[in-house]
PDB file of C-alpha atoms in Angstrom:
ATOM      1  CA  UNK V  10       9.547 -15.459  -9.647  1.00 56.00           C
ATOM      2  CA  UNK V  11      11.592 -12.697  -8.060  1.00 63.00           C
ATOM      3  CA  UNK V  12      15.129 -14.121  -8.016  1.00 66.00           C
ATOM      4  CA  UNK V  13      16.101 -11.944 -10.975  1.00 65.00           C
ATOM      5  CA  UNK V  14      15.362  -8.852  -8.868  1.00 64.00           C
ATOM      6  CA  UNK V  15      17.788  -9.788  -6.101  1.00 68.00           C
ATOM      7  CA  UNK V  16      20.989  -8.705  -7.832  1.00 65.00           C
ATOM      8  CA  UNK V  17      21.830  -6.089  -5.194  1.00 62.00           C
ATOM      9  CA  UNK V  18      21.229  -8.533  -2.361  1.00 65.00           C
ATOM     10  CA  UNK V  19      23.360 -11.152  -4.098  1.00 62.00           C
ATOM     11  CA  UNK V  20      26.269  -8.699  -4.454  1.00 65.00           C
ATOM     12  CA  UNK V  21      25.987  -7.622  -0.814  1.00 67.00           C
ATOM     13  CA  UNK V  22      27.394  -9.083   2.397  1.00 62.00           C
ATOM     14  CA  UNK V  23      24.665 -11.708   2.343  1.00 69.00           C
ATOM     15  CA  UNK V  24      25.582 -12.681  -1.191  1.00 69.00           C
ATOM     16  CA  UNK V  25      29.248 -13.014  -0.280  1.00 79.00           C
ATOM     17  CA  UNK V  26      28.467 -15.946   1.990  1.00 82.00           C
ATOM     18  CA  UNK V  27      28.793 -18.340  -0.945  1.00 83.00           C
ATOM     19  CA  UNK V  28      32.432 -17.317  -1.321  1.00 86.00           C
ATOM     20  CA  UNK V  29      33.175 -18.552   2.203  1.00 85.00           C
ATOM     21  CA  UNK V  30      32.469 -22.085   1.093  1.00 87.00           C
ATOM     22  CA  UNK V  31      35.047 -22.035  -1.687  1.00 87.00           C
ATOM     23  CA  UNK V  32      37.807 -22.995   0.768  1.00 83.00           C
ATOM     24  CA  UNK V  33      39.208 -26.499   1.018  1.00 83.00           C
ATOM     25  CA  UNK V  34      37.731 -27.492   4.370  1.00 84.00           C
ATOM     26  CA  UNK V  35      35.582 -26.620   7.361  1.00 89.00           C
ATOM     27  CA  UNK V  36      37.491 -24.812  10.119  1.00 89.00           C
ATOM     28  CA  UNK V  37      37.002 -22.313  12.950  1.00 91.00           C
ATOM     29  CA  UNK V  38      37.589 -19.343  10.661  1.00 91.00           C
ATOM     30  CA  UNK V  39      34.614 -20.381   8.522  1.00 92.00           C
ATOM     31  CA  UNK V  40      32.182 -19.998  11.411  1.00 94.00           C
ATOM     32  CA  UNK V  41      33.690 -16.695  12.552  1.00 94.00           C
ATOM     33  CA  UNK V  42      33.557 -15.178   9.085  1.00 92.00           C
ATOM     34  CA  UNK V  43      30.047 -16.543   8.441  1.00 93.00           C
ATOM     35  CA  UNK V  44      28.683 -14.934  11.598  1.00 94.00           C
ATOM     36  CA  UNK V  45      30.391 -11.642  10.739  1.00 92.00           C
ATOM     37  CA  UNK V  46      28.909 -11.578   7.223  1.00 88.00           C
ATOM     38  CA  UNK V  47      25.429 -12.363   8.532  1.00 89.00           C
ATOM     39  CA  UNK V  48      25.616  -9.477  11.000  1.00 89.00           C
ATOM     40  CA  UNK V  49      26.875  -7.093   8.320  1.00 85.00           C
ATOM     41  CA  UNK V  50      23.928  -8.175   6.130  1.00 83.00           C
ATOM     42  CA  UNK V  51      21.392  -7.015   8.771  1.00 83.00           C
ATOM     43  CA  UNK V  52      20.531 -10.494   9.988  1.00 86.00           C
ATOM     44  CA  UNK V  53      21.171  -9.238  13.501  1.00 86.00           C
ATOM     45  CA  UNK V  54      23.504 -10.493  16.216  1.00 92.00           C
ATOM     46  CA  UNK V  55      21.015 -12.837  17.891  1.00 91.00           C
ATOM     47  CA  UNK V  56      19.746 -14.481  14.712  1.00 92.00           C
ATOM     48  CA  UNK V  57      23.231 -14.720  13.183  1.00 93.00           C
ATOM     49  CA  UNK V  58      24.513 -16.480  16.292  1.00 95.00           C
ATOM     50  CA  UNK V  59      21.641 -18.964  16.371  1.00 94.00           C
ATOM     51  CA  UNK V  60      21.953 -19.708  12.663  1.00 95.00           C
ATOM     52  CA  UNK V  61      25.692 -20.357  12.838  1.00 96.00           C
ATOM     53  CA  UNK V  62      25.231 -22.480  15.958  1.00 96.00           C
ATOM     54  CA  UNK V  63      22.586 -24.602  14.253  1.00 96.00           C
ATOM     55  CA  UNK V  64      24.707 -25.234  11.150  1.00 96.00           C
ATOM     56  CA  UNK V  65      27.890 -25.833  13.116  1.00 95.00           C
ATOM     57  CA  UNK V  66      26.103 -28.263  15.408  1.00 96.00           C
ATOM     58  CA  UNK V  67      24.870 -30.324  12.470  1.00 96.00           C
ATOM     59  CA  UNK V  68      28.295 -30.329  10.840  1.00 95.00           C
ATOM     60  CA  UNK V  69      29.971 -31.570  14.036  1.00 94.00           C
ATOM     61  CA  UNK V  70      27.324 -34.186  14.824  1.00 95.00           C
ATOM     62  CA  UNK V  71      27.449 -35.621  11.336  1.00 94.00           C
ATOM     63  CA  UNK V  72      31.238 -35.229  11.124  1.00 92.00           C
ATOM     64  CA  UNK V  73      30.989 -33.311   7.872  1.00 90.00           C
ATOM     65  CA  UNK V  74      34.292 -32.403   6.230  1.00 89.00           C
ATOM     66  CA  UNK V  75      33.169 -31.193   2.809  1.00 90.00           C
ATOM     67  CA  UNK V  76      32.406 -27.471   2.604  1.00 90.00           C
ATOM     68  CA  UNK V  77      29.793 -28.173  -0.060  1.00 91.00           C
ATOM     69  CA  UNK V  78      27.721 -30.163   2.432  1.00 93.00           C
ATOM     70  CA  UNK V  79      28.145 -27.465   5.076  1.00 93.00           C
ATOM     71  CA  UNK V  80      26.889 -24.942   2.557  1.00 92.00           C
ATOM     72  CA  UNK V  81      23.807 -27.045   1.842  1.00 94.00           C
ATOM     73  CA  UNK V  82      23.129 -27.298   5.557  1.00 95.00           C
ATOM     74  CA  UNK V  83      23.290 -23.509   5.841  1.00 94.00           C
ATOM     75  CA  UNK V  84      20.730 -23.216   3.053  1.00 94.00           C
ATOM     76  CA  UNK V  85      18.460 -25.714   4.776  1.00 96.00           C
ATOM     77  CA  UNK V  86      18.649 -23.865   8.099  1.00 96.00           C
ATOM     78  CA  UNK V  87      17.897 -20.546   6.390  1.00 94.00           C
ATOM     79  CA  UNK V  88      14.884 -21.971   4.600  1.00 95.00           C
ATOM     80  CA  UNK V  89      13.698 -23.474   7.894  1.00 95.00           C
ATOM     81  CA  UNK V  90      13.749 -19.989   9.454  1.00 94.00           C
ATOM     82  CA  UNK V  91      11.774 -18.503   6.576  1.00 94.00           C
ATOM     83  CA  UNK V  92       9.070 -21.155   6.167  1.00 94.00           C
ATOM     84  CA  UNK V  93       5.661 -20.853   7.837  1.00 93.00           C
ATOM     85  CA  UNK V  94       2.515 -22.934   7.550  1.00 88.00           C
ATOM     86  CA  UNK V  95       0.316 -19.832   7.674  1.00 81.00           C
ATOM     87  CA  UNK V  96      -0.652 -18.707   4.177  1.00 85.00           C
ATOM     88  CA  UNK V  97      -1.779 -15.197   3.220  1.00 89.00           C
ATOM     89  CA  UNK V  98      -5.489 -14.455   3.252  1.00 87.00           C
ATOM     90  CA  UNK V  99      -6.575 -17.804   4.594  1.00 77.00           C
ATOM     91  CA  UNK V 100      -9.168 -16.631   7.129  1.00 73.00           C
ATOM     92  CA  UNK V 101     -12.828 -17.423   6.649  1.00 72.00           C
ATOM     93  CA  UNK V 102     -15.341 -14.734   5.807  1.00 73.00           C
ATOM     94  CA  UNK V 103     -16.386 -12.576   2.917  1.00 82.00           C
ATOM     95  CA  UNK V 104     -15.246  -9.952   2.362  1.00 93.00           C
ATOM     96  CA  UNK V 105     -11.794 -10.777   3.607  1.00 95.00           C
ATOM     97  CA  UNK V 106     -10.436  -7.622   5.200  1.00 97.00           C
ATOM     98  CA  UNK V 107      -6.766  -6.745   4.838  1.00 97.00           C
ATOM     99  CA  UNK V 108      -5.643  -4.013   7.214  1.00 97.00           C
ATOM    100  CA  UNK V 109      -2.491  -2.485   5.733  1.00 96.00           C
ATOM    101  CA  UNK V 110      -0.248  -0.749   8.270  1.00 94.00           C
ATOM    102  CA  UNK V 111       3.223   0.770   8.260  1.00 91.00           C
ATOM    103  CA  UNK V 112       5.184   3.951   8.867  1.00 86.00           C
ATOM    104  CA  UNK V 113       5.588   6.865   6.471  1.00 79.00           C
ATOM    105  CA  UNK V 114       7.722   6.294   3.423  1.00 81.00           C
ATOM    106  CA  UNK V 115       7.555   2.513   3.187  1.00 85.00           C
ATOM    107  CA  UNK V 116       5.623   2.501  -0.084  1.00 87.00           C
ATOM    108  CA  UNK V 117       2.465   1.271   1.613  1.00 91.00           C
ATOM    109  CA  UNK V 118      -0.127   2.855  -0.672  1.00 92.00           C
ATOM    110  CA  UNK V 119       1.775   1.828  -3.785  1.00 92.00           C
ATOM    111  CA  UNK V 120       2.021  -1.718  -2.426  1.00 95.00           C
ATOM    112  CA  UNK V 121      -1.731  -1.724  -1.802  1.00 96.00           C
ATOM    113  CA  UNK V 122      -2.267  -0.798  -5.441  1.00 96.00           C
ATOM    114  CA  UNK V 123      -0.044  -3.656  -6.572  1.00 96.00           C
ATOM    115  CA  UNK V 124      -1.812  -6.094  -4.262  1.00 97.00           C
ATOM    116  CA  UNK V 125      -5.236  -4.995  -5.506  1.00 98.00           C
ATOM    117  CA  UNK V 126      -4.019  -5.482  -9.073  1.00 97.00           C
ATOM    118  CA  UNK V 127      -2.736  -8.973  -8.240  1.00 96.00           C
ATOM    119  CA  UNK V 128      -6.016 -10.015  -6.612  1.00 97.00           C
ATOM    120  CA  UNK V 129      -8.116  -8.572  -9.423  1.00 96.00           C
ATOM    121  CA  UNK V 130      -6.013 -10.395 -12.011  1.00 96.00           C
ATOM    122  CA  UNK V 131      -6.973 -13.583 -10.164  1.00 95.00           C
ATOM    123  CA  UNK V 132     -10.644 -12.785 -10.723  1.00 96.00           C
ATOM    124  CA  UNK V 133     -11.336 -11.370  -7.268  1.00 95.00           C
ATOM    125  CA  UNK V 134     -13.621  -8.432  -6.515  1.00 96.00           C
ATOM    126  CA  UNK V 135     -11.642  -5.845  -4.560  1.00 97.00           C
ATOM    127  CA  UNK V 136     -12.581  -2.619  -2.761  1.00 98.00           C
ATOM    128  CA  UNK V 137     -10.143  -0.129  -1.240  1.00 98.00           C
ATOM    129  CA  UNK V 138     -10.807   2.002   1.854  1.00 98.00           C
ATOM    130  CA  UNK V 139      -9.007   5.347   2.266  1.00 97.00           C
ATOM    131  CA  UNK V 140      -8.726   5.335   6.060  1.00 96.00           C
ATOM    132  CA  UNK V 141      -5.706   7.639   6.064  1.00 92.00           C
ATOM    133  CA  UNK V 142      -7.809  10.758   6.519  1.00 91.00           C
ATOM    134  CA  UNK V 143      -5.027  12.826   8.073  1.00 86.00           C
ATOM    135  CA  UNK V 144      -3.572  13.775   4.685  1.00 84.00           C
ATOM    136  CA  UNK V 145      -5.633  14.790   1.670  1.00 87.00           C
ATOM    137  CA  UNK V 146      -2.775  13.647  -0.540  1.00 89.00           C
ATOM    138  CA  UNK V 147      -3.066  10.114   0.861  1.00 91.00           C
ATOM    139  CA  UNK V 148      -6.719   9.904  -0.163  1.00 94.00           C
ATOM    140  CA  UNK V 149      -5.921  11.197  -3.633  1.00 95.00           C
ATOM    141  CA  UNK V 150      -3.039   8.773  -3.989  1.00 94.00           C
ATOM    142  CA  UNK V 151      -5.255   5.797  -3.162  1.00 96.00           C
ATOM    143  CA  UNK V 152      -7.900   7.058  -5.593  1.00 96.00           C
ATOM    144  CA  UNK V 153      -5.219   7.242  -8.262  1.00 96.00           C
ATOM    145  CA  UNK V 154      -4.298   3.608  -7.667  1.00 95.00           C
ATOM    146  CA  UNK V 155      -7.961   2.622  -7.591  1.00 97.00           C
ATOM    147  CA  UNK V 156      -8.512   4.186 -11.008  1.00 97.00           C
ATOM    148  CA  UNK V 157      -5.336   2.675 -12.393  1.00 96.00           C
ATOM    149  CA  UNK V 158      -6.204  -0.814 -11.197  1.00 96.00           C
ATOM    150  CA  UNK V 159      -9.931  -0.483 -11.835  1.00 97.00           C
ATOM    151  CA  UNK V 160     -11.278  -1.011  -8.321  1.00 98.00           C
ATOM    152  CA  UNK V 161     -13.616   1.249  -6.299  1.00 98.00           C
ATOM    153  CA  UNK V 162     -12.295   3.385  -3.429  1.00 98.00           C
ATOM    154  CA  UNK V 163     -14.448   4.295  -0.431  1.00 98.00           C
ATOM    155  CA  UNK V 164     -13.387   7.626   1.090  1.00 96.00           C
ATOM    156  CA  UNK V 165     -14.562  10.580   3.185  1.00 96.00           C
ATOM    157  CA  UNK V 166     -13.343  14.146   3.341  1.00 93.00           C
ATOM    158  CA  UNK V 167      -9.851  14.827   4.713  1.00 92.00           C
ATOM    159  CA  UNK V 168      -9.831  15.131   8.473  1.00 90.00           C
ATOM    160  CA  UNK V 169     -12.753  12.747   8.923  1.00 92.00           C
ATOM    161  CA  UNK V 170     -13.022   9.759  11.235  1.00 94.00           C
ATOM    162  CA  UNK V 171     -11.000   6.812   9.870  1.00 95.00           C
ATOM    163  CA  UNK V 172     -13.297   4.415  11.727  1.00 95.00           C
ATOM    164  CA  UNK V 173     -16.305   5.814   9.896  1.00 96.00           C
ATOM    165  CA  UNK V 174     -14.568   5.293   6.558  1.00 97.00           C
ATOM    166  CA  UNK V 175     -13.850   1.677   7.429  1.00 97.00           C
ATOM    167  CA  UNK V 176     -17.433   1.115   8.592  1.00 97.00           C
ATOM    168  CA  UNK V 177     -18.838   2.458   5.293  1.00 97.00           C
ATOM    169  CA  UNK V 178     -16.291   0.507   3.267  1.00 97.00           C
ATOM    170  CA  UNK V 179     -17.153  -2.707   5.073  1.00 96.00           C
ATOM    171  CA  UNK V 180     -20.883  -2.177   4.438  1.00 96.00           C
ATOM    172  CA  UNK V 181     -20.169  -1.466   0.768  1.00 97.00           C
ATOM    173  CA  UNK V 182     -18.003  -4.577   0.461  1.00 96.00           C
ATOM    174  CA  UNK V 183     -20.751  -6.724   1.962  1.00 95.00           C
ATOM    175  CA  UNK V 184     -23.440  -5.187  -0.256  1.00 95.00           C
ATOM    176  CA  UNK V 185     -21.352  -5.738  -3.400  1.00 95.00           C
ATOM    177  CA  UNK V 186     -20.274  -9.212  -2.245  1.00 95.00           C
ATOM    178  CA  UNK V 187     -16.634  -8.233  -2.704  1.00 96.00           C
ATOM    179  CA  UNK V 188     -13.961 -10.832  -2.056  1.00 96.00           C
ATOM    180  CA  UNK V 189     -11.474  -8.445  -0.502  1.00 97.00           C
ATOM    181  CA  UNK V 190     -11.504  -5.099   1.281  1.00 98.00           C
ATOM    182  CA  UNK V 191      -8.046  -3.538   1.609  1.00 98.00           C
ATOM    183  CA  UNK V 192      -7.835  -0.743   4.184  1.00 98.00           C
ATOM    184  CA  UNK V 193      -5.144   1.896   3.801  1.00 96.00           C
ATOM    185  CA  UNK V 194      -4.215   3.509   7.123  1.00 94.00           C
ATOM    186  CA  UNK V 195      -2.167   6.563   8.058  1.00 89.00           C
ATOM    187  CA  UNK V 196       1.587   6.126   7.829  1.00 79.00           C
ATOM    188  CA  UNK V 197       1.950   5.902  11.549  1.00 66.00           C
ATOM    189  CA  UNK V 198       5.098   6.727  13.403  1.00 64.00           C
ATOM    190  CA  UNK V 199       5.274   3.785  15.754  1.00 55.00           C
ATOM    191  CA  UNK V 200       6.301   6.066  18.638  1.00 59.00           C
ATOM    192  CA  UNK V 201       3.069   8.089  18.431  1.00 72.00           C
ATOM    193  CA  UNK V 202       0.661   6.729  21.038  1.00 76.00           C
ATOM    194  CA  UNK V 203      -2.470   8.460  19.685  1.00 79.00           C
ATOM    195  CA  UNK V 204      -1.958   7.162  16.167  1.00 79.00           C
ATOM    196  CA  UNK V 205      -1.510   3.619  17.404  1.00 83.00           C
ATOM    197  CA  UNK V 206      -4.702   3.956  19.438  1.00 88.00           C
ATOM    198  CA  UNK V 207      -6.500   5.090  16.261  1.00 88.00           C
ATOM    199  CA  UNK V 208      -5.250   1.962  14.533  1.00 90.00           C
ATOM    200  CA  UNK V 209      -6.603  -0.196  17.341  1.00 92.00           C
ATOM    201  CA  UNK V 210      -9.967   1.557  16.946  1.00 94.00           C
ATOM    202  CA  UNK V 211     -10.034   0.744  13.223  1.00 95.00           C
ATOM    203  CA  UNK V 212      -9.401  -2.893  14.003  1.00 95.00           C
ATOM    204  CA  UNK V 213     -12.274  -2.893  16.508  1.00 95.00           C
ATOM    205  CA  UNK V 214     -14.621  -1.431  13.887  1.00 96.00           C
ATOM    206  CA  UNK V 215     -13.760  -4.269  11.519  1.00 95.00           C
ATOM    207  CA  UNK V 216     -14.182  -6.906  14.218  1.00 94.00           C
ATOM    208  CA  UNK V 217     -17.570  -5.515  15.243  1.00 94.00           C
ATOM    209  CA  UNK V 218     -18.549  -5.721  11.600  1.00 90.00           C
ATOM    210  CA  UNK V 219     -18.346  -9.481  11.869  1.00 89.00           C
ATOM    211  CA  UNK V 220     -14.936 -10.240  10.416  1.00 90.00           C
ATOM    212  CA  UNK V 221     -11.430 -10.636  11.780  1.00 91.00           C
ATOM    213  CA  UNK V 222      -8.955  -8.672   9.658  1.00 94.00           C
ATOM    214  CA  UNK V 223      -5.583  -9.875   8.553  1.00 95.00           C
ATOM    215  CA  UNK V 224      -2.991  -7.245   9.419  1.00 96.00           C
ATOM    216  CA  UNK V 225      -0.444  -6.771   6.657  1.00 96.00           C
ATOM    217  CA  UNK V 226       2.621  -4.776   7.686  1.00 95.00           C
ATOM    218  CA  UNK V 227       4.424  -3.010   4.856  1.00 94.00           C
ATOM    219  CA  UNK V 228       8.138  -2.615   5.555  1.00 90.00           C
ATOM    220  CA  UNK V 229      10.847  -0.926   3.525  1.00 86.00           C
ATOM    221  CA  UNK V 230      13.590  -3.518   3.010  1.00 81.00           C
ATOM    222  CA  UNK V 231      16.219  -0.776   2.795  1.00 80.00           C
ATOM    223  CA  UNK V 232      15.689   0.319   6.421  1.00 80.00           C
ATOM    224  CA  UNK V 233      17.493  -2.710   7.821  1.00 76.00           C
ATOM    225  CA  UNK V 234      17.278  -3.339  11.557  1.00 78.00           C
ATOM    226  CA  UNK V 235      14.913  -0.381  11.965  1.00 81.00           C
ATOM    227  CA  UNK V 236      12.345  -2.505  10.157  1.00 81.00           C
ATOM    228  CA  UNK V 237      12.607  -5.052  12.957  1.00 83.00           C
ATOM    229  CA  UNK V 238      11.822  -2.338  15.502  1.00 84.00           C
ATOM    230  CA  UNK V 239       8.794  -1.225  13.496  1.00 83.00           C
ATOM    231  CA  UNK V 240       7.534  -4.790  13.247  1.00 86.00           C
ATOM    232  CA  UNK V 241       7.765  -5.198  17.019  1.00 86.00           C
ATOM    233  CA  UNK V 242       5.711  -2.060  17.699  1.00 85.00           C
ATOM    234  CA  UNK V 243       2.954  -2.938  15.259  1.00 88.00           C
ATOM    235  CA  UNK V 244       2.803  -6.519  16.500  1.00 89.00           C
ATOM    236  CA  UNK V 245       2.353  -5.288  20.072  1.00 85.00           C
ATOM    237  CA  UNK V 246      -0.310  -2.753  19.040  1.00 85.00           C
ATOM    238  CA  UNK V 247      -2.584  -4.675  16.673  1.00 89.00           C
ATOM    239  CA  UNK V 248      -0.919  -7.974  15.882  1.00 91.00           C
ATOM    240  CA  UNK V 249       0.663  -8.660  12.503  1.00 93.00           C
ATOM    241  CA  UNK V 250      -0.286 -11.671  10.394  1.00 95.00           C
ATOM    242  CA  UNK V 251       2.128 -11.170   7.525  1.00 95.00           C
ATOM    243  CA  UNK V 252       4.618  -8.773   5.990  1.00 94.00           C
ATOM    244  CA  UNK V 253       4.905  -7.186   2.587  1.00 94.00           C
ATOM    245  CA  UNK V 254       8.550  -6.289   2.122  1.00 89.00           C
ATOM    246  CA  UNK V 255       8.751  -3.373  -0.292  1.00 88.00           C
ATOM    247  CA  UNK V 256      11.843  -2.333  -2.243  1.00 81.00           C
ATOM    248  CA  UNK V 257      13.656  -5.640  -1.808  1.00 76.00           C
ATOM    249  CA  UNK V 258      15.161  -5.053  -5.238  1.00 70.00           C
ATOM    250  CA  UNK V 259      16.735  -1.808  -3.977  1.00 64.00           C
ATOM    251  CA  UNK V 260      18.422  -3.053  -0.822  1.00 58.00           C
ATOM    252  CA  UNK V 261      22.119  -3.723  -0.529  1.00 53.00           C
ATOM    253  CA  UNK V 262      21.656  -6.156   2.357  1.00 66.00           C
ATOM    254  CA  UNK V 263      18.467  -8.202   2.669  1.00 74.00           C
ATOM    255  CA  UNK V 264      19.287 -10.062   5.871  1.00 82.00           C
ATOM    256  CA  UNK V 265      16.385  -8.325   7.616  1.00 83.00           C
ATOM    257  CA  UNK V 266      14.205 -11.022   6.023  1.00 85.00           C
ATOM    258  CA  UNK V 267      15.845 -13.646   8.222  1.00 90.00           C
ATOM    259  CA  UNK V 268      15.810 -11.442  11.316  1.00 88.00           C
ATOM    260  CA  UNK V 269      12.061 -10.751  11.117  1.00 87.00           C
ATOM    261  CA  UNK V 270      11.115 -14.380  10.605  1.00 91.00           C
ATOM    262  CA  UNK V 271      13.475 -15.701  13.267  1.00 91.00           C
ATOM    263  CA  UNK V 272      12.914 -13.134  16.013  1.00 87.00           C
ATOM    264  CA  UNK V 273       9.258 -12.222  15.564  1.00 86.00           C
ATOM    265  CA  UNK V 274       7.907 -15.410  13.986  1.00 91.00           C
ATOM    266  CA  UNK V 275       6.053 -13.371  11.366  1.00 92.00           C
ATOM    267  CA  UNK V 276       5.990 -14.688   7.791  1.00 94.00           C
ATOM    268  CA  UNK V 277       7.009 -12.657   4.760  1.00 93.00           C
ATOM    269  CA  UNK V 278       4.055 -12.945   2.387  1.00 95.00           C
ATOM    270  CA  UNK V 279       4.975 -10.666  -0.497  1.00 94.00           C
ATOM    271  CA  UNK V 280       7.962  -8.732  -1.781  1.00 89.00           C
ATOM    272  CA  UNK V 281       8.028  -5.614  -3.915  1.00 87.00           C
ATOM    273  CA  UNK V 282      10.461  -5.969  -6.796  1.00 82.00           C
ATOM    274  CA  UNK V 283      10.031  -2.764  -8.807  1.00 80.00           C
ATOM    275  CA  UNK V 284       7.826   0.166  -9.753  1.00 80.00           C
ATOM    276  CA  UNK V 285       5.324  -1.456 -12.101  1.00 85.00           C
ATOM    277  CA  UNK V 286       1.928  -2.930 -11.195  1.00 91.00           C
ATOM    278  CA  UNK V 287       3.133  -6.484 -11.701  1.00 90.00           C
ATOM    279  CA  UNK V 288       6.221  -5.980  -9.542  1.00 88.00           C
ATOM    280  CA  UNK V 289       4.816  -7.793  -6.528  1.00 92.00           C
ATOM    281  CA  UNK V 290       5.622 -11.437  -5.921  1.00 89.00           C
ATOM    282  CA  UNK V 291       4.815 -14.063  -3.299  1.00 92.00           C
ATOM    283  CA  UNK V 292       7.832 -14.647  -1.099  1.00 91.00           C
ATOM    284  CA  UNK V 293       9.417 -18.039  -1.718  1.00 91.00           C
ATOM    285  CA  UNK V 294      11.959 -19.000   0.976  1.00 92.00           C
ATOM    286  CA  UNK V 295      13.814 -21.607  -1.075  1.00 91.00           C
ATOM    287  CA  UNK V 296      14.019 -19.332  -4.102  1.00 88.00           C
ATOM    288  CA  UNK V 297      15.303 -16.468  -1.944  1.00 86.00           C
ATOM    289  CA  UNK V 298      18.030 -18.574  -0.336  1.00 87.00           C
ATOM    290  CA  UNK V 299      19.088 -20.193  -3.613  1.00 85.00           C
ATOM    291  CA  UNK V 300      19.275 -16.775  -5.288  1.00 80.00           C
ATOM    292  CA  UNK V 301      21.672 -15.302  -2.755  1.00 77.00           C
ATOM    293  CA  UNK V 302      23.781 -18.367  -1.913  1.00 81.00           C
ATOM    294  CA  UNK V 303      24.475 -20.127  -5.167  1.00 74.00           C
TER     295      UNK V 303
END
């Protein structure tokens, strides 16, 4: 349950949508104001337009006059955008390899620690791989989380080959019959060609090891439309299976959730809702929509 952590989103432009439906009837101004609020909430122009068009079309076809029914239709269309059949960590193979990617400052390593804690609490054997060898501090940070959660961390010296770290970690995970191997990668600036090529190399190492990784992109919810740009770059470079949206509790907008799902067809798998180990929750589309438009 993460609805209680969405107070800032609910008070934002996205949260103000509910107030639109307090009027006496459905009119042209409703659709204009709805689209404006969606854009202000970081839903994006394209997605906002499509969403309003879908709801308006249903209202006109069904000759709906009550604003309460129009509001319910909006909720249904939002949930439809956010729902995917693909579930997190559903690929065959043991260990299941999660390749965590994202730019600097998104809270990626912290999110990895939370995810490892969540999996371990479910009785899973987890190993972490410190493949961000460019910064000594990154290795130490992952080791800190490993100790805190109680899972082993495979690492090399700073400046080493990230691919070699992943190879050793994969061998260790197989030998120990671990359920999950979570690979932390350098906080790559998506405009840096060499760093993206390094990420592709890491993926190839995993694939040659006999398993297809699931790429988990960690995005900072507070970055808004910039998060959509990041998601595009990483999808083009290595493919993205799912997204962990960090700091959702801190954002004053939240519409980026709808933009990512609608424009890139990538599911949100988890959301970060605070600073503690347990502050990571599976993303629930219906719960999210109900929390902000109620």
